Amino acid sequence: MSELTHLDDDGRARMVDVGGKPVTRRIAIAAGRLDTTAEVVGLVQSDGLKKADVLPTARIAGISAAKRTSELIPLAHIVPLDAVSIEFGFEEAAVTIRATASTTGRTGVEMEALTAVAVAGLTLHDMVKAVDPAAQLGGIRLVEKRGGKRGVWRADALASPEHDALASDGASRRAIVLVASTRAAAGTAVDTTGPVIAGWLGSRGFDAAEPRVVADADIAEALRAAVDEQPAVVLTTGGTGVSPTDRTPEATHAVIDRELPGVAEAIRTAGRAATPTAALSRALAGVAGRTIVVNLPGSRGGVADGLAVLDELLPHLVDQVAGGDHAGRPIAGAGGDEPVGESERMEHGGAPHA
């Protein structure tokens, strides 16, 4: 049994010295719920309560609380938060709360995520108590944490041991394709890369749904939501260049636990063989929990180059991340079904291959 780290040899409370720990990317996800009535849920959804802006107010309260966790929890460290996000969901007679906190530091942010859920929930209660004073806040718990010496910890793995066993056997073959293109999201341009990637994944045994097309400004939220679904693979396309609106690498860095620089560099190298502008790509690849995240360029040519690289690496990588030891397989060929000309090596909106 592990010892309590917040007690000294004499059993007195102490603050743990984390000075010797490595600085790593750390993420914590917490959840809770406010059980109320169907009437209140409807009023919250329609913003029909006398205290208006219920969800925005609760979200701001939760984020503010996360930033002040060390003032509320006596032995908690002051943590430089990278980001805090709070999402709400609805059941017939309940509002669900989910908070994600992240930092790049020497200690985790579990308490920050839990505090965000607690205060967001208390704020919801304050907003609805005039209609339902019997509303109950509960179920506040840590759902997942990443980073540090334990790597990835998930509550559902403890509650359901077969969850990890299935993942280790390669049973999870879900894949998500994200397209970062402001023009395609607005309907002023046609997405030509997402369907190619989804088709490629499907032909290799992955369950890939319709590509999700989002504006460049929304890629961070979309990528975080995709990773939260815990698919085996998330492939993005677009937004990897040096345009002021290109934000895919930053969004990727915010969600991954470990980078795979060799994968990203291999994709760049393959692209440079066709066009020098591939060197401008800032694309990343990495692992978020047990999800592999890879940025591909936004051009058909760049996608073809990237898929050709992944054709050789992805099966082995999926098995490795799931805990297996894939022996590899022969290269099936390039990522596209037909030659791609230089005109098709352009980004959505006319930017270069990157």
mmCIF file of C-alpha atoms in Angstrom:
data_model
loop_
_atom_site.group_PDB
_atom_site.id
_atom_site.type_symbol
_atom_site.label_atom_id
_atom_site.label_comp_id
_atom_site.label_asym_id
_atom_site.label_seq_id
_atom_site.Cartn_x
_atom_site.Cartn_y
_atom_site.Cartn_z
ATOM 1 C CA MET A 1 0.000 0.000 0.000
ATOM 2 C CA SER A 2 1.328 3.452 -0.925
ATOM 3 C CA GLU A 3 2.139 5.891 1.851
ATOM 4 C CA LEU A 4 0.408 9.263 2.148
ATOM 5 C CA THR A 5 2.902 11.779 0.775
ATOM 6 C CA HIS A 6 1.374 14.748 2.601
ATOM 7 C CA LEU A 7 2.344 13.355 6.016
ATOM 8 C CA ASP A 8 5.848 13.475 7.494
ATOM 9 C CA ASP A 9 7.456 10.713 9.579
ATOM 10 C CA ASP A 10 5.612 11.972 12.648
ATOM 11 C CA GLY A 11 2.226 11.986 10.935
ATOM 12 C CA ARG A 12 2.040 15.755 10.602
ATOM 13 C CA ALA A 13 0.754 17.483 7.499
ATOM 14 C CA ARG A 14 3.426 18.822 5.187
ATOM 15 C CA MET A 15 3.789 20.259 1.708
ATOM 16 C CA VAL A 16 5.510 17.822 -0.657
ATOM 17 C CA ASP A 17 8.800 18.996 -2.161
ATOM 18 C CA VAL A 18 8.435 18.611 -5.937
ATOM 19 C CA GLY A 19 11.711 20.352 -6.792
ATOM 20 C CA GLY A 20 13.348 17.124 -7.934
ATOM 21 C CA LYS A 21 10.572 16.114 -10.296
ATOM 22 C CA PRO A 22 10.964 16.613 -14.055
ATOM 23 C CA VAL A 23 9.009 19.302 -15.855
ATOM 24 C CA THR A 24 6.463 17.516 -18.034
ATOM 25 C CA ARG A 25 3.175 18.164 -19.732
ATOM 26 C CA ARG A 26 0.370 17.272 -17.283
ATOM 27 C CA ILE A 27 -3.386 17.103 -17.862
ATOM 28 C CA ALA A 28 -6.239 16.257 -15.498
ATOM 29 C CA ILE A 29 -9.926 15.750 -16.257
ATOM 30 C CA ALA A 30 -12.595 15.823 -13.554
ATOM 31 C CA ALA A 31 -16.363 15.467 -13.665
ATOM 32 C CA GLY A 32 -19.463 15.989 -11.548
ATOM 33 C CA ARG A 33 -23.199 16.548 -11.854
ATOM 34 C CA LEU A 34 -26.031 18.654 -10.517
ATOM 35 C CA ASP A 35 -29.123 16.498 -10.055
ATOM 36 C CA THR A 36 -32.236 18.643 -10.351
ATOM 37 C CA THR A 37 -35.560 18.531 -12.179
ATOM 38 C CA ALA A 38 -36.431 18.272 -15.851
ATOM 39 C CA GLU A 39 -37.992 21.735 -15.568
ATOM 40 C CA VAL A 40 -34.704 23.248 -14.380
ATOM 41 C CA VAL A 41 -32.726 21.484 -17.097
ATOM 42 C CA GLY A 42 -35.058 22.981 -19.673
ATOM 43 C CA LEU A 43 -34.703 26.450 -18.156
ATOM 44 C CA VAL A 44 -30.915 26.196 -18.140
ATOM 45 C CA GLN A 45 -30.835 25.069 -21.754
ATOM 46 C CA SER A 46 -33.135 27.881 -22.859
ATOM 47 C CA ASP A 47 -31.512 30.465 -20.553
ATOM 48 C CA GLY A 48 -34.945 31.032 -19.037
ATOM 49 C CA LEU A 49 -33.952 31.474 -15.401
ATOM 50 C CA LYS A 50 -34.218 34.848 -13.698
ATOM 51 C CA LYS A 51 -30.470 34.728 -13.126
ATOM 52 C CA ALA A 52 -29.524 34.720 -16.794
ATOM 53 C CA ASP A 53 -26.318 33.464 -18.462
ATOM 54 C CA VAL A 54 -26.284 30.416 -16.183
ATOM 55 C CA LEU A 55 -23.709 28.303 -18.004
ATOM 56 C CA PRO A 56 -21.275 31.129 -18.896
ATOM 57 C CA THR A 57 -21.360 32.297 -15.276
ATOM 58 C CA ALA A 58 -20.719 28.800 -13.940
ATOM 59 C CA ARG A 59 -17.911 28.288 -16.461
ATOM 60 C CA ILE A 60 -16.148 31.513 -15.474
ATOM 61 C CA ALA A 61 -16.554 30.665 -11.790
ATOM 62 C CA GLY A 62 -15.002 27.245 -12.318
ATOM 63 C CA ILE A 63 -12.052 28.601 -14.277
ATOM 64 C CA SER A 64 -11.448 31.319 -11.697
ATOM 65 C CA ALA A 65 -11.534 28.744 -8.907
ATOM 66 C CA ALA A 66 -9.025 26.504 -10.678
ATOM 67 C CA LYS A 67 -6.621 29.444 -10.816
ATOM 68 C CA ARG A 68 -6.949 29.911 -7.042
ATOM 69 C CA THR A 69 -6.783 26.285 -5.958
ATOM 70 C CA SER A 70 -3.628 26.772 -3.898
ATOM 71 C CA GLU A 71 -5.472 29.380 -1.809
ATOM 72 C CA LEU A 72 -8.342 26.973 -1.110
ATOM 73 C CA ILE A 73 -6.483 23.669 -0.621
ATOM 74 C CA PRO A 74 -3.820 24.266 2.072
ATOM 75 C CA LEU A 75 -1.098 21.914 0.818
ATOM 76 C CA ALA A 76 -1.670 22.326 -2.914
ATOM 77 C CA HIS A 77 1.166 23.883 -4.899
ATOM 78 C CA ILE A 78 0.871 27.070 -6.902
ATOM 79 C CA VAL A 79 0.630 25.673 -10.420
ATOM 80 C CA PRO A 80 1.190 27.716 -13.607
ATOM 81 C CA LEU A 81 -1.862 26.635 -15.543
ATOM 82 C CA ASP A 82 -1.611 26.415 -19.313
ATOM 83 C CA ALA A 83 -5.362 26.110 -19.812
ATOM 84 C CA VAL A 84 -8.649 25.297 -18.088
ATOM 85 C CA SER A 85 -11.797 24.360 -19.978
ATOM 86 C CA ILE A 86 -15.254 23.474 -18.653
ATOM 87 C CA GLU A 87 -17.994 21.723 -20.592
ATOM 88 C CA PHE A 88 -21.603 21.113 -19.617
ATOM 89 C CA GLY A 89 -23.921 18.348 -20.713
ATOM 90 C CA PHE A 90 -27.573 17.570 -20.107
ATOM 91 C CA GLU A 91 -29.503 14.555 -18.979
ATOM 92 C CA GLU A 92 -33.247 14.429 -18.385
ATOM 93 C CA ALA A 93 -32.919 15.727 -14.819
ATOM 94 C CA ALA A 94 -29.263 16.625 -14.428
ATOM 95 C CA VAL A 95 -26.566 18.970 -15.675
ATOM 96 C CA THR A 96 -23.178 17.282 -16.084
ATOM 97 C CA ILE A 97 -19.898 19.124 -15.581
ATOM 98 C CA ARG A 98 -16.501 18.225 -17.037
ATOM 99 C CA ALA A 99 -13.318 20.238 -16.432
ATOM 100 C CA THR A 100 -9.929 19.814 -18.069
ATOM 101 C CA ALA A 101 -6.842 21.493 -16.605
ATOM 102 C CA SER A 102 -3.331 21.420 -18.048
ATOM 103 C CA THR A 103 0.112 22.623 -17.080
ATOM 104 C CA THR A 104 3.738 22.198 -17.986
ATOM 105 C CA GLY A 105 5.369 21.719 -14.620
ATOM 106 C CA ARG A 106 6.611 19.449 -11.838
ATOM 107 C CA THR A 107 3.285 18.467 -10.285
ATOM 108 C CA GLY A 108 -0.154 17.541 -11.501
ATOM 109 C CA VAL A 109 -3.352 19.546 -11.799
ATOM 110 C CA GLU A 110 -5.874 17.074 -10.408
ATOM 111 C CA MET A 111 -6.920 19.449 -7.644
ATOM 112 C CA GLU A 112 -7.336 22.299 -10.109
ATOM 113 C CA ALA A 113 -9.679 20.219 -12.279
ATOM 114 C CA LEU A 114 -11.643 18.995 -9.254
ATOM 115 C CA THR A 115 -11.914 22.503 -7.833
ATOM 116 C CA ALA A 116 -13.160 23.801 -11.176
ATOM 117 C CA VAL A 117 -15.938 21.190 -11.219
ATOM 118 C CA ALA A 118 -16.888 21.847 -7.590
ATOM 119 C CA VAL A 119 -17.170 25.621 -7.925
ATOM 120 C CA ALA A 120 -18.862 25.464 -11.320
ATOM 121 C CA GLY A 121 -21.389 23.085 -9.748
ATOM 122 C CA LEU A 122 -21.926 25.305 -6.717
ATOM 123 C CA THR A 123 -22.499 28.244 -9.027
ATOM 124 C CA LEU A 124 -25.076 26.234 -10.965
ATOM 125 C CA HIS A 125 -26.816 25.438 -7.676
ATOM 126 C CA ASP A 126 -26.865 29.121 -6.756
ATOM 127 C CA MET A 127 -28.385 29.968 -10.127
ATOM 128 C CA VAL A 128 -31.165 27.347 -9.966
ATOM 129 C CA LYS A 129 -31.986 27.224 -6.237
ATOM 130 C CA ALA A 130 -34.906 29.630 -6.570
ATOM 131 C CA VAL A 131 -36.671 27.034 -8.721
ATOM 132 C CA ASP A 132 -35.235 23.851 -7.166
ATOM 133 C CA PRO A 133 -33.710 24.333 -3.707
ATOM 134 C CA ALA A 134 -33.395 20.528 -3.458
ATOM 135 C CA ALA A 135 -30.892 20.304 -6.329
ATOM 136 C CA GLN A 136 -27.935 18.107 -5.359
ATOM 137 C CA LEU A 137 -24.322 18.540 -6.427
ATOM 138 C CA GLY A 138 -22.377 15.286 -6.385
ATOM 139 C CA GLY A 139 -20.331 12.677 -8.190
ATOM 140 C CA ILE A 140 -17.272 14.925 -8.193
ATOM 141 C CA ARG A 141 -14.379 12.709 -9.207
ATOM 142 C CA LEU A 142 -11.137 12.507 -11.125
ATOM 143 C CA VAL A 143 -11.729 10.941 -14.529
ATOM 144 C CA GLU A 144 -8.253 10.944 -16.008
ATOM 145 C CA LYS A 145 -4.760 12.310 -15.569
ATOM 146 C CA ARG A 146 -1.767 12.285 -17.888
ATOM 147 C CA GLY A 147 1.896 13.012 -17.384
ATOM 148 C CA GLY A 148 4.295 12.452 -14.505
ATOM 149 C CA LYS A 149 5.750 9.095 -13.473
ATOM 150 C CA ARG A 150 2.443 7.215 -13.831
ATOM 151 C CA GLY A 151 1.916 8.264 -17.426
ATOM 152 C CA VAL A 152 -1.808 7.836 -18.050
ATOM 153 C CA TRP A 153 -4.350 6.972 -15.339
ATOM 154 C CA ARG A 154 -8.043 6.535 -16.046
ATOM 155 C CA ALA A 155 -10.841 5.876 -13.601
ATOM 156 C CA ASP A 156 -12.725 3.708 -16.108
ATOM 157 C CA ALA A 157 -9.718 1.389 -16.373
ATOM 158 C CA LEU A 158 -10.007 0.682 -12.646
ATOM 159 C CA ALA A 159 -13.758 0.213 -12.754
ATOM 160 C CA SER A 160 -13.591 -1.931 -15.888
ATOM 161 C CA PRO A 161 -10.343 -3.943 -16.166
ATOM 162 C CA GLU A 162 -11.378 -5.360 -19.513
ATOM 163 C CA HIS A 163 -11.125 -1.827 -20.933
ATOM 164 C CA ASP A 164 -7.331 -1.948 -21.014
ATOM 165 C CA ALA A 165 -7.316 -5.549 -22.157
ATOM 166 C CA LEU A 166 -9.410 -4.672 -25.177
ATOM 167 C CA ALA A 167 -7.158 -1.751 -26.024
ATOM 168 C CA SER A 168 -4.049 -3.929 -25.695
ATOM 169 C CA ASP A 169 -5.550 -6.466 -28.102
ATOM 170 C CA GLY A 170 -6.019 -3.709 -30.675
ATOM 171 C CA ALA A 171 -9.803 -3.811 -30.363
ATOM 172 C CA SER A 172 -10.110 -0.029 -30.489
ATOM 173 C CA ARG A 173 -9.920 0.915 -34.162
ATOM 174 C CA ARG A 174 -11.815 4.199 -34.077
ATOM 175 C CA ALA A 175 -10.243 7.077 -35.947
ATOM 176 C CA ILE A 176 -11.197 10.735 -36.252
ATOM 177 C CA VAL A 177 -10.263 13.050 -39.118
ATOM 178 C CA LEU A 178 -10.126 16.789 -38.431
ATOM 179 C CA VAL A 179 -9.892 19.310 -41.254
ATOM 180 C CA ALA A 180 -8.638 22.773 -40.294
ATOM 181 C CA SER A 181 -9.830 25.073 -43.043
ATOM 182 C CA THR A 182 -11.640 28.336 -42.453
ATOM 183 C CA ARG A 183 -12.846 28.492 -46.041
ATOM 184 C CA ALA A 184 -14.101 24.896 -46.114
ATOM 185 C CA ALA A 185 -15.851 25.383 -42.765
ATOM 186 C CA ALA A 186 -17.585 28.470 -44.167
ATOM 187 C CA GLY A 187 -18.633 26.613 -47.312
ATOM 188 C CA THR A 188 -16.609 28.782 -49.698
ATOM 189 C CA ALA A 189 -14.149 25.984 -50.536
ATOM 190 C CA VAL A 190 -14.439 22.227 -50.978
ATOM 191 C CA ASP A 191 -12.655 19.935 -48.534
ATOM 192 C CA THR A 192 -10.523 17.705 -50.755
ATOM 193 C CA THR A 193 -8.272 16.140 -48.121
ATOM 194 C CA GLY A 194 -10.573 14.926 -45.350
ATOM 195 C CA PRO A 195 -12.392 12.331 -47.493
ATOM 196 C CA VAL A 196 -9.055 11.030 -48.786
ATOM 197 C CA ILE A 197 -7.776 10.486 -45.246
ATOM 198 C CA ALA A 198 -11.030 8.913 -44.063
ATOM 199 C CA GLY A 199 -11.032 6.570 -47.051
ATOM 200 C CA TRP A 200 -7.415 5.619 -46.410
ATOM 201 C CA LEU A 201 -8.165 4.838 -42.770
ATOM 202 C CA GLY A 202 -11.234 2.804 -43.702
ATOM 203 C CA SER A 203 -9.264 0.721 -46.191
ATOM 204 C CA ARG A 204 -6.843 -0.149 -43.401
ATOM 205 C CA GLY A 205 -9.434 -1.393 -40.969
ATOM 206 C CA PHE A 206 -10.169 1.762 -38.984
ATOM 207 C CA ASP A 207 -13.672 2.962 -38.200
ATOM 208 C CA ALA A 208 -13.436 6.515 -39.512
ATOM 209 C CA ALA A 209 -16.582 8.627 -39.567
ATOM 210 C CA GLU A 210 -17.236 11.669 -41.752
ATOM 211 C CA PRO A 211 -14.353 14.192 -41.463
ATOM 212 C CA ARG A 212 -14.982 17.070 -39.068
ATOM 213 C CA VAL A 213 -14.348 20.388 -40.809
ATOM 214 C CA VAL A 214 -13.629 23.367 -38.555
ATOM 215 C CA ALA A 215 -12.247 26.868 -38.957
ATOM 216 C CA ASP A 216 -8.597 27.352 -38.043
ATOM 217 C CA ALA A 217 -9.644 29.378 -35.012
ATOM 218 C CA ASP A 218 -11.669 26.410 -33.711
ATOM 219 C CA ILE A 219 -9.105 23.641 -34.186
ATOM 220 C CA ALA A 220 -7.919 23.658 -30.548
ATOM 221 C CA GLU A 221 -11.397 23.007 -29.171
ATOM 222 C CA ALA A 222 -12.161 20.425 -31.863
ATOM 223 C CA LEU A 223 -8.897 18.565 -31.299
ATOM 224 C CA ARG A 224 -9.340 18.488 -27.538
ATOM 225 C CA ALA A 225 -12.868 17.144 -27.963
ATOM 226 C CA ALA A 226 -11.633 14.482 -30.388
ATOM 227 C CA VAL A 227 -8.900 13.327 -28.012
ATOM 228 C CA ASP A 228 -11.388 13.212 -25.146
ATOM 229 C CA GLU A 229 -13.310 10.578 -27.130
ATOM 230 C CA GLN A 230 -10.219 8.328 -26.849
ATOM 231 C CA PRO A 231 -10.055 6.997 -30.417
ATOM 232 C CA ALA A 232 -7.014 5.026 -31.542
ATOM 233 C CA VAL A 233 -5.994 7.683 -34.074
ATOM 234 C CA VAL A 234 -6.671 11.351 -34.784
ATOM 235 C CA LEU A 235 -5.353 12.656 -38.109
ATOM 236 C CA THR A 236 -5.554 16.366 -38.808
ATOM 237 C CA THR A 237 -5.082 18.120 -42.119
ATOM 238 C CA GLY A 238 -4.349 21.791 -42.683
ATOM 239 C CA GLY A 239 -3.201 24.669 -40.520
ATOM 240 C CA THR A 240 0.409 23.502 -40.207
ATOM 241 C CA GLY A 241 2.153 26.303 -42.076
ATOM 242 C CA VAL A 242 3.399 29.731 -41.013
ATOM 243 C CA SER A 243 0.304 31.791 -41.785
ATOM 244 C CA PRO A 244 -0.937 33.815 -38.791
ATOM 245 C CA THR A 245 -4.126 31.701 -38.834
ATOM 246 C CA ASP A 246 -2.318 28.334 -38.846
ATOM 247 C CA ARG A 247 -2.828 26.961 -35.326
ATOM 248 C CA THR A 248 -2.889 23.177 -35.649
ATOM 249 C CA PRO A 249 0.612 22.562 -34.197
ATOM 250 C CA GLU A 250 -0.167 24.701 -31.145
ATOM 251 C CA ALA A 251 -3.457 22.881 -30.620
ATOM 252 C CA THR A 252 -1.683 19.537 -30.937
ATOM 253 C CA HIS A 253 1.064 20.449 -28.492
ATOM 254 C CA ALA A 254 -1.611 21.320 -25.933
ATOM 255 C CA VAL A 255 -3.157 17.823 -25.941
ATOM 256 C CA ILE A 256 -0.290 15.374 -26.443
ATOM 257 C CA ASP A 257 1.701 13.812 -23.616
ATOM 258 C CA ARG A 258 4.676 12.690 -25.712
ATOM 259 C CA GLU A 259 5.927 13.918 -29.055
ATOM 260 C CA LEU A 260 6.920 11.628 -31.915
ATOM 261 C CA PRO A 261 9.352 13.937 -33.707
ATOM 262 C CA GLY A 262 10.604 11.207 -36.021
ATOM 263 C CA VAL A 263 7.139 10.694 -37.490
ATOM 264 C CA ALA A 264 6.637 14.386 -38.213
ATOM 265 C CA GLU A 265 10.111 14.687 -39.702
ATOM 266 C CA ALA A 266 9.583 11.631 -41.909
ATOM 267 C CA ILE A 267 6.436 13.240 -43.321
ATOM 268 C CA ARG A 268 8.318 16.502 -43.943
ATOM 269 C CA THR A 269 11.145 14.609 -45.649
ATOM 270 C CA ALA A 270 8.709 12.811 -47.932
ATOM 271 C CA GLY A 271 7.131 16.136 -48.842
ATOM 272 C CA ARG A 272 10.466 17.825 -49.540
ATOM 273 C CA ALA A 273 11.190 15.205 -52.187
ATOM 274 C CA ALA A 274 8.255 16.651 -54.138
ATOM 275 C CA THR A 275 8.400 20.343 -53.247
ATOM 276 C CA PRO A 276 10.795 22.479 -51.171
ATOM 277 C CA THR A 277 7.890 24.273 -49.443
ATOM 278 C CA ALA A 278 7.254 21.140 -47.375
ATOM 279 C CA ALA A 279 10.112 22.353 -45.181
ATOM 280 C CA LEU A 280 7.805 25.137 -43.962
ATOM 281 C CA SER A 281 5.468 22.669 -42.274
ATOM 282 C CA ARG A 282 5.345 22.904 -38.466
ATOM 283 C CA ALA A 283 3.338 19.688 -38.206
ATOM 284 C CA LEU A 284 3.621 17.597 -35.042
ATOM 285 C CA ALA A 285 2.931 13.979 -34.151
ATOM 286 C CA GLY A 286 2.489 12.550 -30.690
ATOM 287 C CA VAL A 287 0.524 10.460 -28.239
ATOM 288 C CA ALA A 288 -2.303 11.675 -26.007
ATOM 289 C CA GLY A 289 -3.072 8.865 -23.585
ATOM 290 C CA ARG A 290 -3.615 5.965 -25.970
ATOM 291 C CA THR A 291 -4.553 8.161 -28.906
ATOM 292 C CA ILE A 292 -2.082 8.787 -31.709
ATOM 293 C CA VAL A 293 -2.300 12.331 -33.085
ATOM 294 C CA VAL A 294 -0.621 13.215 -36.385
ATOM 295 C CA ASN A 295 -0.752 16.515 -38.285
ATOM 296 C CA LEU A 296 -0.837 16.233 -42.063
ATOM 297 C CA PRO A 297 -0.537 19.167 -44.484
ATOM 298 C CA GLY A 298 -3.629 20.717 -46.010
ATOM 299 C CA SER A 299 -2.859 19.852 -49.616
ATOM 300 C CA ARG A 300 -3.750 16.641 -51.449
ATOM 301 C CA GLY A 301 -0.123 16.158 -52.362
ATOM 302 C CA GLY A 302 1.026 16.664 -48.798
ATOM 303 C CA VAL A 303 -1.635 14.282 -47.524
ATOM 304 C CA ALA A 304 -0.552 11.637 -50.048
ATOM 305 C CA ASP A 305 3.053 12.002 -48.890
ATOM 306 C CA GLY A 306 2.058 11.782 -45.246
ATOM 307 C CA LEU A 307 -0.193 8.765 -45.695
ATOM 308 C CA ALA A 308 2.574 6.953 -47.545
ATOM 309 C CA VAL A 309 4.766 7.413 -44.464
ATOM 310 C CA LEU A 310 2.004 6.380 -42.063
ATOM 311 C CA ASP A 311 1.238 3.303 -44.159
ATOM 312 C CA GLU A 312 4.515 1.879 -42.933
ATOM 313 C CA LEU A 313 4.427 3.205 -39.366
ATOM 314 C CA LEU A 314 0.830 3.367 -38.153
ATOM 315 C CA PRO A 315 0.072 -0.366 -37.591
ATOM 316 C CA HIS A 316 3.177 -0.804 -35.471
ATOM 317 C CA LEU A 317 2.573 2.476 -33.655
ATOM 318 C CA VAL A 318 -1.047 1.630 -32.788
ATOM 319 C CA ASP A 319 0.003 -1.709 -31.312
ATOM 320 C CA GLN A 320 2.879 -0.158 -29.377
ATOM 321 C CA VAL A 321 0.696 2.522 -27.828
ATOM 322 C CA ALA A 322 -1.947 -0.081 -26.935
ATOM 323 C CA GLY A 323 0.719 -2.150 -25.163
ATOM 324 C CA GLY A 324 1.410 -4.722 -27.864
ATOM 325 C CA ASP A 325 4.472 -5.455 -29.973
ATOM 326 C CA HIS A 326 3.501 -5.339 -33.632
ATOM 327 C CA ALA A 327 6.053 -7.001 -35.881
ATOM 328 C CA GLY A 328 5.371 -4.644 -38.756
ATOM 329 C CA ARG A 329 4.019 -5.326 -42.251
ATOM 330 C CA PRO A 330 5.040 -4.647 -45.839
ATOM 331 C CA ILE A 331 4.431 -1.217 -47.220
ATOM 332 C CA ALA A 332 1.133 -1.231 -49.068
ATOM 333 C CA GLY A 333 2.040 1.680 -51.291
ATOM 334 C CA ALA A 334 1.481 5.384 -51.476
ATOM 335 C CA GLY A 335 -1.390 7.114 -49.738
ATOM 336 C CA GLY A 336 -3.214 8.214 -52.910
ATOM 337 C CA ASP A 337 -4.853 6.174 -55.652
ATOM 338 C CA GLU A 338 -3.619 8.382 -58.450
ATOM 339 C CA PRO A 339 -0.650 10.653 -59.191
ATOM 340 C CA VAL A 340 -0.947 14.101 -57.693
ATOM 341 C CA GLY A 341 0.234 17.109 -59.643
ATOM 342 C CA GLU A 342 1.965 20.214 -58.299
ATOM 343 C CA SER A 343 -1.282 22.188 -58.558
ATOM 344 C CA GLU A 344 -2.800 19.845 -56.004
ATOM 345 C CA ARG A 345 0.052 20.398 -53.567
ATOM 346 C CA MET A 346 -1.501 23.651 -52.405
ATOM 347 C CA GLU A 347 -3.160 24.319 -49.049
ATOM 348 C CA HIS A 348 -6.818 25.231 -48.659
ATOM 349 C CA GLY A 349 -6.881 28.888 -49.583
ATOM 350 C CA GLY A 350 -3.794 28.728 -51.806
ATOM 351 C CA ALA A 351 -1.033 28.498 -49.190
ATOM 352 C CA PRO A 352 1.996 26.303 -49.974
ATOM 353 C CA HIS A 353 2.349 22.602 -49.225
ATOM 354 C CA ALA A 354 3.000 23.151 -45.488
#
